[in-house]
């Protein structure tokens, strides 16, 4: 039985950065403790040690960049995690670096925490002094829509050879289904994107169907539509818009910025509030309703006859949908092939109930990434940090995996450190639209999203260089999150400070009227002054006072309000007067006791 100081289960970016940081700390302090022995247990094949996931996930769907999917032909271009010195941690690194062992094509089957040993799929067992769980996540699969797997063999055995080439390209062409989680998935998707009829004649005009409304679906739809001129794309959303839903990162205005560009420039069509219930069997024919209509909002059609699909189709001939109404059941949508981007699940099943978990199968960790078992840590997608107040923060982004790895490396090297603080950060690059955005902070269903610089974008000749932002304001009027689209490096550098400032805004309408650069430079720009005895924050913007007054007019445009509702009007503008104060105010406003107050009289008096 082999023994190691550190055993890392998982071969993703978290594992790579943990090894990088431990070695860097050892090199920086050669007179401290000896360099730890490290074993990395990875289900990926030998050609795929830890890689930089962003470079792969953003570019591996491009047909003209095979080196981002398959390192066998151009290993020098493949984005392996690099050492602190900047050298790629390629297979050669793992073969030649002392004290580091990469166990490729291997999975952990169980852990004995008492004996500090890990049982492996090879039949062997290894022991550890410190154990780090970096197993990541896998693409979620809808019921009846393909097999779910967490390891390379489960997903790609028999489909990809040792050089990561597709063994039968016909299998991943017409009628195939896809998820996107690793480079093998990308290889299959690119095969489907570039597949043509056996006789080189183009006869299938069915759309590529992309299912989902998150990062993966948005990026996949953009790449396929913008890079493949002969492919049409239809996106199936289970809510109103991209990145939407309860607590979504985008509001409707932000989603439409991307959706309308995809539709107008590349012909992408959208079906909203539909749920995929299964795959449409390739042998099933008959009369079914489908989808058609406006590109931005497809609707159910009348029934029409569908014959059996062409023989070159493999898994299915499309998807089965249920719509928002009871009558919208069993809709059939033909598809050239289907891409599912419906979320991810943590790879934690092999742990059973041996560790404390949070809902969804995430491993519970504290501020030091420590699990409920001694000397056992969890980092990256599989971990959920639970604060002392019980707040749960899930860390499904490469930035968190890197930072958590660095933090745990400090613990392993017994450095003094403060607890790791997680502030969610993620980003997306929407290829073909020359758009990218970065988000920093928190967002949930209680937040109000305030956009700045986005209004009227459709009237502009070009939006390629349009910079706009969004601020996420919690019920206490604190800015807790910020998103920046196409920002400059200088603007992006200010995002953490905006959230960390914990700035209070007097109200969201005033925030909307600010310049984006102003708020980035000074998040406290709209922080209301502290109140003295008897003072309150009253609206003092003349346009806002006029707007609120108009909401209370006796008749639209009449320019006056009844005395009986003046109290509600003043309350809307911020007043918190008692009955005596309100009576005095009305007496001053309605000197003739006519029972109504004009707008000019009220605005002049209020200001």
PDB file of N, CA and C in Angstrom, residues 197-268:
ATOM      1  N   UNK A 197     -24.089  14.947 -45.051  1.00  0.00           N
ATOM      2  CA  UNK A 197     -24.621  13.695 -45.572  1.00  0.00           C
ATOM      3  C   UNK A 197     -23.492  12.854 -46.169  1.00  0.00           C
ATOM      4  N   UNK A 198     -23.704  11.552 -46.194  1.00  0.00           N
ATOM      5  CA  UNK A 198     -22.672  10.654 -46.724  1.00  0.00           C
ATOM      6  C   UNK A 198     -22.332  10.971 -48.182  1.00  0.00           C
ATOM      7  N   UNK A 199     -23.322  11.506 -48.910  1.00  0.00           N
ATOM      8  CA  UNK A 199     -23.057  11.850 -50.314  1.00  0.00           C
ATOM      9  C   UNK A 199     -22.711  13.331 -50.480  1.00  0.00           C
ATOM     10  N   UNK A 200     -22.399  13.997 -49.349  1.00  0.00           N
ATOM     11  CA  UNK A 200     -22.021  15.410 -49.340  1.00  0.00           C
ATOM     12  C   UNK A 200     -23.146  16.337 -49.785  1.00  0.00           C
ATOM     13  N   UNK A 201     -24.368  15.843 -49.849  1.00  0.00           N
ATOM     14  CA  UNK A 201     -25.505  16.677 -50.207  1.00  0.00           C
ATOM     15  C   UNK A 201     -26.221  17.119 -48.925  1.00  0.00           C
ATOM     16  N   UNK A 202     -26.514  18.395 -48.823  1.00  0.00           N
ATOM     17  CA  UNK A 202     -27.188  18.930 -47.641  1.00  0.00           C
ATOM     18  C   UNK A 202     -28.695  18.800 -47.825  1.00  0.00           C
ATOM     19  N   UNK A 203     -29.309  17.906 -47.057  1.00  0.00           N
ATOM     20  CA  UNK A 203     -30.752  17.699 -47.198  1.00  0.00           C
ATOM     21  C   UNK A 203     -31.496  17.878 -45.879  1.00  0.00           C
ATOM     22  N   UNK A 204     -30.787  18.046 -44.763  1.00  0.00           N
ATOM     23  CA  UNK A 204     -31.436  18.205 -43.466  1.00  0.00           C
ATOM     24  C   UNK A 204     -31.424  19.677 -43.057  1.00  0.00           C
ATOM     25  N   UNK A 205     -32.609  20.263 -42.979  1.00  0.00           N
ATOM     26  CA  UNK A 205     -32.703  21.671 -42.614  1.00  0.00           C
ATOM     27  C   UNK A 205     -33.330  21.849 -41.242  1.00  0.00           C
ATOM     28  N   UNK A 206     -33.427  20.779 -40.495  1.00  0.00           N
ATOM     29  CA  UNK A 206     -33.943  20.891 -39.132  1.00  0.00           C
ATOM     30  C   UNK A 206     -32.954  21.692 -38.282  1.00  0.00           C
ATOM     31  N   UNK A 207     -33.455  22.409 -37.301  1.00  0.00           N
ATOM     32  CA  UNK A 207     -32.546  23.219 -36.489  1.00  0.00           C
ATOM     33  C   UNK A 207     -31.749  22.383 -35.497  1.00  0.00           C
ATOM     34  N   UNK A 208     -30.613  22.912 -35.093  1.00  0.00           N
ATOM     35  CA  UNK A 208     -29.928  22.388 -33.912  1.00  0.00           C
ATOM     36  C   UNK A 208     -30.715  22.899 -32.701  1.00  0.00           C
ATOM     37  N   UNK A 209     -31.100  22.012 -31.813  1.00  0.00           N
ATOM     38  CA  UNK A 209     -31.886  22.405 -30.647  1.00  0.00           C
ATOM     39  C   UNK A 209     -30.972  22.469 -29.427  1.00  0.00           C
ATOM     40  N   UNK A 210     -30.914  23.643 -28.808  1.00  0.00           N
ATOM     41  CA  UNK A 210     -30.137  23.844 -27.582  1.00  0.00           C
ATOM     42  C   UNK A 210     -31.129  23.981 -26.432  1.00  0.00           C
ATOM     43  N   UNK A 211     -30.983  23.121 -25.427  1.00  0.00           N
ATOM     44  CA  UNK A 211     -31.918  23.098 -24.303  1.00  0.00           C
ATOM     45  C   UNK A 211     -31.242  23.703 -23.073  1.00  0.00           C
ATOM     46  N   UNK A 212     -31.822  24.768 -22.523  1.00  0.00           N
ATOM     47  CA  UNK A 212     -31.265  25.364 -21.313  1.00  0.00           C
ATOM     48  C   UNK A 212     -31.172  26.867 -21.421  1.00  0.00           C
ATOM     49  N   UNK A 213     -31.051  27.513 -20.266  1.00  0.00           N
ATOM     50  CA  UNK A 213     -31.003  28.962 -20.248  1.00  0.00           C
ATOM     51  C   UNK A 213     -29.859  29.535 -19.453  1.00  0.00           C
ATOM     52  N   UNK A 214     -28.798  28.746 -19.216  1.00  0.00           N
ATOM     53  CA  UNK A 214     -27.662  29.213 -18.438  1.00  0.00           C
ATOM     54  C   UNK A 214     -26.442  29.487 -19.293  1.00  0.00           C
ATOM     55  N   UNK A 215     -25.263  29.462 -18.637  1.00  0.00           N
ATOM     56  CA  UNK A 215     -23.999  29.757 -19.328  1.00  0.00           C
ATOM     57  C   UNK A 215     -23.786  28.849 -20.536  1.00  0.00           C
ATOM     58  N   UNK A 216     -23.858  27.539 -20.282  1.00  0.00           N
ATOM     59  CA  UNK A 216     -23.514  26.572 -21.324  1.00  0.00           C
ATOM     60  C   UNK A 216     -24.423  26.724 -22.529  1.00  0.00           C
ATOM     61  N   UNK A 217     -25.724  26.835 -22.283  1.00  0.00           N
ATOM     62  CA  UNK A 217     -26.667  26.956 -23.399  1.00  0.00           C
ATOM     63  C   UNK A 217     -26.425  28.233 -24.186  1.00  0.00           C
ATOM     64  N   UNK A 218     -26.201  29.339 -23.499  1.00  0.00           N
ATOM     65  CA  UNK A 218     -25.991  30.612 -24.184  1.00  0.00           C
ATOM     66  C   UNK A 218     -24.718  30.572 -25.025  1.00  0.00           C
ATOM     67  N   UNK A 219     -23.637  30.065 -24.455  1.00  0.00           N
ATOM     68  CA  UNK A 219     -22.371  30.034 -25.183  1.00  0.00           C
ATOM     69  C   UNK A 219     -22.428  29.047 -26.344  1.00  0.00           C
ATOM     70  N   UNK A 220     -23.062  27.872 -26.128  1.00  0.00           N
ATOM     71  CA  UNK A 220     -23.162  26.881 -27.205  1.00  0.00           C
ATOM     72  C   UNK A 220     -24.003  27.416 -28.355  1.00  0.00           C
ATOM     73  N   UNK A 221     -25.135  28.038 -28.045  1.00  0.00           N
ATOM     74  CA  UNK A 221     -25.985  28.596 -29.102  1.00  0.00           C
ATOM     75  C   UNK A 221     -25.237  29.650 -29.909  1.00  0.00           C
ATOM     76  N   UNK A 222     -24.470  30.495 -29.215  1.00  0.00           N
ATOM     77  CA  UNK A 222     -23.733  31.558 -29.901  1.00  0.00           C
ATOM     78  C   UNK A 222     -22.657  30.988 -30.815  1.00  0.00           C
ATOM     79  N   UNK A 223     -21.925  29.983 -30.350  1.00  0.00           N
ATOM     80  CA  UNK A 223     -20.854  29.402 -31.167  1.00  0.00           C
ATOM     81  C   UNK A 223     -21.426  28.695 -32.385  1.00  0.00           C
ATOM     82  N   UNK A 224     -22.427  27.850 -32.174  1.00  0.00           N
ATOM     83  CA  UNK A 224     -22.977  27.078 -33.293  1.00  0.00           C
ATOM     84  C   UNK A 224     -23.589  28.011 -34.338  1.00  0.00           C
ATOM     85  N   UNK A 225     -24.351  28.998 -33.879  1.00  0.00           N
ATOM     86  CA  UNK A 225     -25.037  29.892 -34.820  1.00  0.00           C
ATOM     87  C   UNK A 225     -24.070  30.808 -35.563  1.00  0.00           C
ATOM     88  N   UNK A 226     -23.027  31.279 -34.868  1.00  0.00           N
ATOM     89  CA  UNK A 226     -22.128  32.256 -35.493  1.00  0.00           C
ATOM     90  C   UNK A 226     -21.019  31.612 -36.315  1.00  0.00           C
ATOM     91  N   UNK A 227     -20.652  30.386 -35.990  1.00  0.00           N
ATOM     92  CA  UNK A 227     -19.518  29.747 -36.665  1.00  0.00           C
ATOM     93  C   UNK A 227     -19.939  28.754 -37.737  1.00  0.00           C
ATOM     94  N   UNK A 228     -21.208  28.366 -37.773  1.00  0.00           N
ATOM     95  CA  UNK A 228     -21.676  27.389 -38.765  1.00  0.00           C
ATOM     96  C   UNK A 228     -22.801  28.021 -39.579  1.00  0.00           C
ATOM     97  N   UNK A 229     -22.460  28.538 -40.743  1.00  0.00           N
ATOM     98  CA  UNK A 229     -23.421  29.283 -41.549  1.00  0.00           C
ATOM     99  C   UNK A 229     -24.623  28.442 -41.975  1.00  0.00           C
ATOM    100  N   UNK A 230     -24.426  27.129 -42.125  1.00  0.00           N
ATOM    101  CA  UNK A 230     -25.501  26.290 -42.636  1.00  0.00           C
ATOM    102  C   UNK A 230     -26.373  25.692 -41.536  1.00  0.00           C
ATOM    103  N   UNK A 231     -26.097  26.039 -40.274  1.00  0.00           N
ATOM    104  CA  UNK A 231     -26.872  25.479 -39.170  1.00  0.00           C
ATOM    105  C   UNK A 231     -27.784  26.548 -38.569  1.00  0.00           C
ATOM    106  N   UNK A 232     -29.018  26.169 -38.336  1.00  0.00           N
ATOM    107  CA  UNK A 232     -29.984  27.039 -37.678  1.00  0.00           C
ATOM    108  C   UNK A 232     -30.151  26.557 -36.243  1.00  0.00           C
ATOM    109  N   UNK A 233     -30.339  27.477 -35.322  1.00  0.00           N
ATOM    110  CA  UNK A 233     -30.382  27.128 -33.903  1.00  0.00           C
ATOM    111  C   UNK A 233     -31.708  27.560 -33.294  1.00  0.00           C
ATOM    112  N   UNK A 234     -32.319  26.651 -32.529  1.00  0.00           N
ATOM    113  CA  UNK A 234     -33.496  26.970 -31.718  1.00  0.00           C
ATOM    114  C   UNK A 234     -33.163  26.683 -30.266  1.00  0.00           C
ATOM    115  N   UNK A 235     -33.398  27.655 -29.400  1.00  0.00           N
ATOM    116  CA  UNK A 235     -33.108  27.509 -27.974  1.00  0.00           C
ATOM    117  C   UNK A 235     -34.412  27.282 -27.213  1.00  0.00           C
ATOM    118  N   UNK A 236     -34.440  26.250 -26.380  1.00  0.00           N
ATOM    119  CA  UNK A 236     -35.595  25.941 -25.545  1.00  0.00           C
ATOM    120  C   UNK A 236     -35.303  26.433 -24.129  1.00  0.00           C
ATOM    121  N   UNK A 237     -36.057  27.433 -23.679  1.00  0.00           N
ATOM    122  CA  UNK A 237     -35.890  27.993 -22.343  1.00  0.00           C
ATOM    123  C   UNK A 237     -37.036  27.518 -21.446  1.00  0.00           C
ATOM    124  N   UNK A 238     -36.695  27.126 -20.211  1.00  0.00           N
ATOM    125  CA  UNK A 238     -37.774  26.721 -19.303  1.00  0.00           C
ATOM    126  C   UNK A 238     -38.290  27.898 -18.469  1.00  0.00           C
ATOM    127  N   UNK A 239     -37.825  29.108 -18.790  1.00  0.00           N
ATOM    128  CA  UNK A 239     -38.384  30.318 -18.186  1.00  0.00           C
ATOM    129  C   UNK A 239     -38.438  31.408 -19.252  1.00  0.00           C
ATOM    130  N   UNK A 240     -38.505  32.668 -18.816  1.00  0.00           N
ATOM    131  CA  UNK A 240     -38.734  33.760 -19.771  1.00  0.00           C
ATOM    132  C   UNK A 240     -37.516  34.147 -20.595  1.00  0.00           C
ATOM    133  N   UNK A 241     -36.302  33.975 -20.036  1.00  0.00           N
ATOM    134  CA  UNK A 241     -35.139  34.497 -20.730  1.00  0.00           C
ATOM    135  C   UNK A 241     -33.848  33.846 -20.231  1.00  0.00           C
ATOM    136  N   UNK A 242     -32.762  34.069 -20.987  1.00  0.00           N
ATOM    137  CA  UNK A 242     -31.434  33.576 -20.623  1.00  0.00           C
ATOM    138  C   UNK A 242     -31.053  34.055 -19.227  1.00  0.00           C
ATOM    139  N   UNK A 243     -30.400  33.191 -18.474  1.00  0.00           N
ATOM    140  CA  UNK A 243     -29.854  33.530 -17.159  1.00  0.00           C
ATOM    141  C   UNK A 243     -30.921  34.099 -16.236  1.00  0.00           C
ATOM    142  N   UNK A 244     -32.194  33.702 -16.484  1.00  0.00           N
ATOM    143  CA  UNK A 244     -33.299  34.246 -15.710  1.00  0.00           C
ATOM    144  C   UNK A 244     -33.759  33.291 -14.631  1.00  0.00           C
ATOM    145  N   UNK A 245     -35.045  33.328 -14.349  1.00  0.00           N
ATOM    146  CA  UNK A 245     -35.597  32.517 -13.288  1.00  0.00           C
ATOM    147  C   UNK A 245     -35.397  33.161 -11.929  1.00  0.00           C
ATOM    148  N   UNK A 246     -35.809  32.473 -10.891  1.00  0.00           N
ATOM    149  CA  UNK A 246     -35.726  32.991  -9.527  1.00  0.00           C
ATOM    150  C   UNK A 246     -34.263  33.223  -9.138  1.00  0.00           C
ATOM    151  N   UNK A 247     -33.946  34.457  -8.828  1.00  0.00           N
ATOM    152  CA  UNK A 247     -32.576  34.772  -8.450  1.00  0.00           C
ATOM    153  C   UNK A 247     -31.605  34.761  -9.606  1.00  0.00           C
ATOM    154  N   UNK A 248     -32.091  34.861 -10.849  1.00  0.00           N
ATOM    155  CA  UNK A 248     -31.222  34.830 -12.015  1.00  0.00           C
ATOM    156  C   UNK A 248     -30.294  36.029 -12.088  1.00  0.00           C
ATOM    157  N   UNK A 249     -29.180  35.852 -12.780  1.00  0.00           N
ATOM    158  CA  UNK A 249     -28.187  36.917 -12.903  1.00  0.00           C
ATOM    159  C   UNK A 249     -28.679  38.023 -13.842  1.00  0.00           C
ATOM    160  N   UNK A 250     -29.499  37.666 -14.838  1.00  0.00           N
ATOM    161  CA  UNK A 250     -30.002  38.650 -15.796  1.00  0.00           C
ATOM    162  C   UNK A 250     -31.467  38.970 -15.512  1.00  0.00           C
ATOM    163  N   UNK A 251     -31.854  40.224 -15.728  1.00  0.00           N
ATOM    164  CA  UNK A 251     -33.273  40.532 -15.836  1.00  0.00           C
ATOM    165  C   UNK A 251     -33.630  40.511 -17.326  1.00  0.00           C
ATOM    166  N   UNK A 252     -34.876  40.774 -17.646  1.00  0.00           N
ATOM    167  CA  UNK A 252     -35.327  40.647 -19.036  1.00  0.00           C
ATOM    168  C   UNK A 252     -34.574  41.590 -19.962  1.00  0.00           C
ATOM    169  N   UNK A 253     -34.331  42.818 -19.521  1.00  0.00           N
ATOM    170  CA  UNK A 253     -33.636  43.804 -20.349  1.00  0.00           C
ATOM    171  C   UNK A 253     -32.237  43.316 -20.718  1.00  0.00           C
ATOM    172  N   UNK A 254     -31.531  42.738 -19.767  1.00  0.00           N
ATOM    173  CA  UNK A 254     -30.179  42.266 -20.012  1.00  0.00           C
ATOM    174  C   UNK A 254     -30.189  41.054 -20.950  1.00  0.00           C
ATOM    175  N   UNK A 255     -31.121  40.134 -20.726  1.00  0.00           N
ATOM    176  CA  UNK A 255     -31.204  38.948 -21.581  1.00  0.00           C
ATOM    177  C   UNK A 255     -31.498  39.323 -23.020  1.00  0.00           C
ATOM    178  N   UNK A 256     -32.422  40.262 -23.199  1.00  0.00           N
ATOM    179  CA  UNK A 256     -32.788  40.651 -24.561  1.00  0.00           C
ATOM    180  C   UNK A 256     -31.613  41.274 -25.314  1.00  0.00           C
ATOM    181  N   UNK A 257     -30.694  41.878 -24.606  1.00  0.00           N
ATOM    182  CA  UNK A 257     -29.508  42.433 -25.257  1.00  0.00           C
ATOM    183  C   UNK A 257     -28.776  41.336 -26.035  1.00  0.00           C
ATOM    184  N   UNK A 258     -28.658  40.159 -25.418  1.00  0.00           N
ATOM    185  CA  UNK A 258     -27.982  39.040 -26.086  1.00  0.00           C
ATOM    186  C   UNK A 258     -28.917  38.304 -27.037  1.00  0.00           C
ATOM    187  N   UNK A 259     -30.133  38.050 -26.587  1.00  0.00           N
ATOM    188  CA  UNK A 259     -31.055  37.256 -27.390  1.00  0.00           C
ATOM    189  C   UNK A 259     -31.368  37.921 -28.731  1.00  0.00           C
ATOM    190  N   UNK A 260     -31.624  39.219 -28.712  1.00  0.00           N
ATOM    191  CA  UNK A 260     -31.978  39.901 -29.964  1.00  0.00           C
ATOM    192  C   UNK A 260     -30.796  39.964 -30.924  1.00  0.00           C
ATOM    193  N   UNK A 261     -29.609  40.100 -30.399  1.00  0.00           N
ATOM    194  CA  UNK A 261     -28.436  40.069 -31.288  1.00  0.00           C
ATOM    195  C   UNK A 261     -28.281  38.689 -31.924  1.00  0.00           C
ATOM    196  N   UNK A 262     -28.438  37.638 -31.123  1.00  0.00           N
ATOM    197  CA  UNK A 262     -28.347  36.282 -31.675  1.00  0.00           C
ATOM    198  C   UNK A 262     -29.419  36.036 -32.723  1.00  0.00           C
ATOM    199  N   UNK A 263     -30.607  36.573 -32.495  1.00  0.00           N
ATOM    200  CA  UNK A 263     -31.703  36.377 -33.435  1.00  0.00           C
ATOM    201  C   UNK A 263     -31.503  37.193 -34.708  1.00  0.00           C
ATOM    202  N   UNK A 264     -31.179  38.467 -34.561  1.00  0.00           N
ATOM    203  CA  UNK A 264     -31.073  39.359 -35.717  1.00  0.00           C
ATOM    204  C   UNK A 264     -29.846  39.076 -36.568  1.00  0.00           C
ATOM    205  N   UNK A 265     -28.741  38.703 -35.925  1.00  0.00           N
ATOM    206  CA  UNK A 265     -27.500  38.506 -36.677  1.00  0.00           C
ATOM    207  C   UNK A 265     -27.315  37.087 -37.176  1.00  0.00           C
ATOM    208  N   UNK A 266     -27.829  36.095 -36.402  1.00  0.00           N
ATOM    209  CA  UNK A 266     -27.539  34.701 -36.758  1.00  0.00           C
ATOM    210  C   UNK A 266     -28.782  33.823 -36.862  1.00  0.00           C
ATOM    211  N   UNK A 267     -29.964  34.426 -36.761  1.00  0.00           N
ATOM    212  CA  UNK A 267     -31.188  33.671 -36.977  1.00  0.00           C
ATOM    213  C   UNK A 267     -31.595  32.733 -35.850  1.00  0.00           C
ATOM    214  N   UNK A 268     -31.036  32.901 -34.660  1.00  0.00           N
ATOM    215  CA  UNK A 268     -31.405  32.035 -33.539  1.00  0.00           C
ATOM    216  C   UNK A 268     -32.859  32.304 -33.153  1.00  0.00           C
TER     217      UNK A 268
END
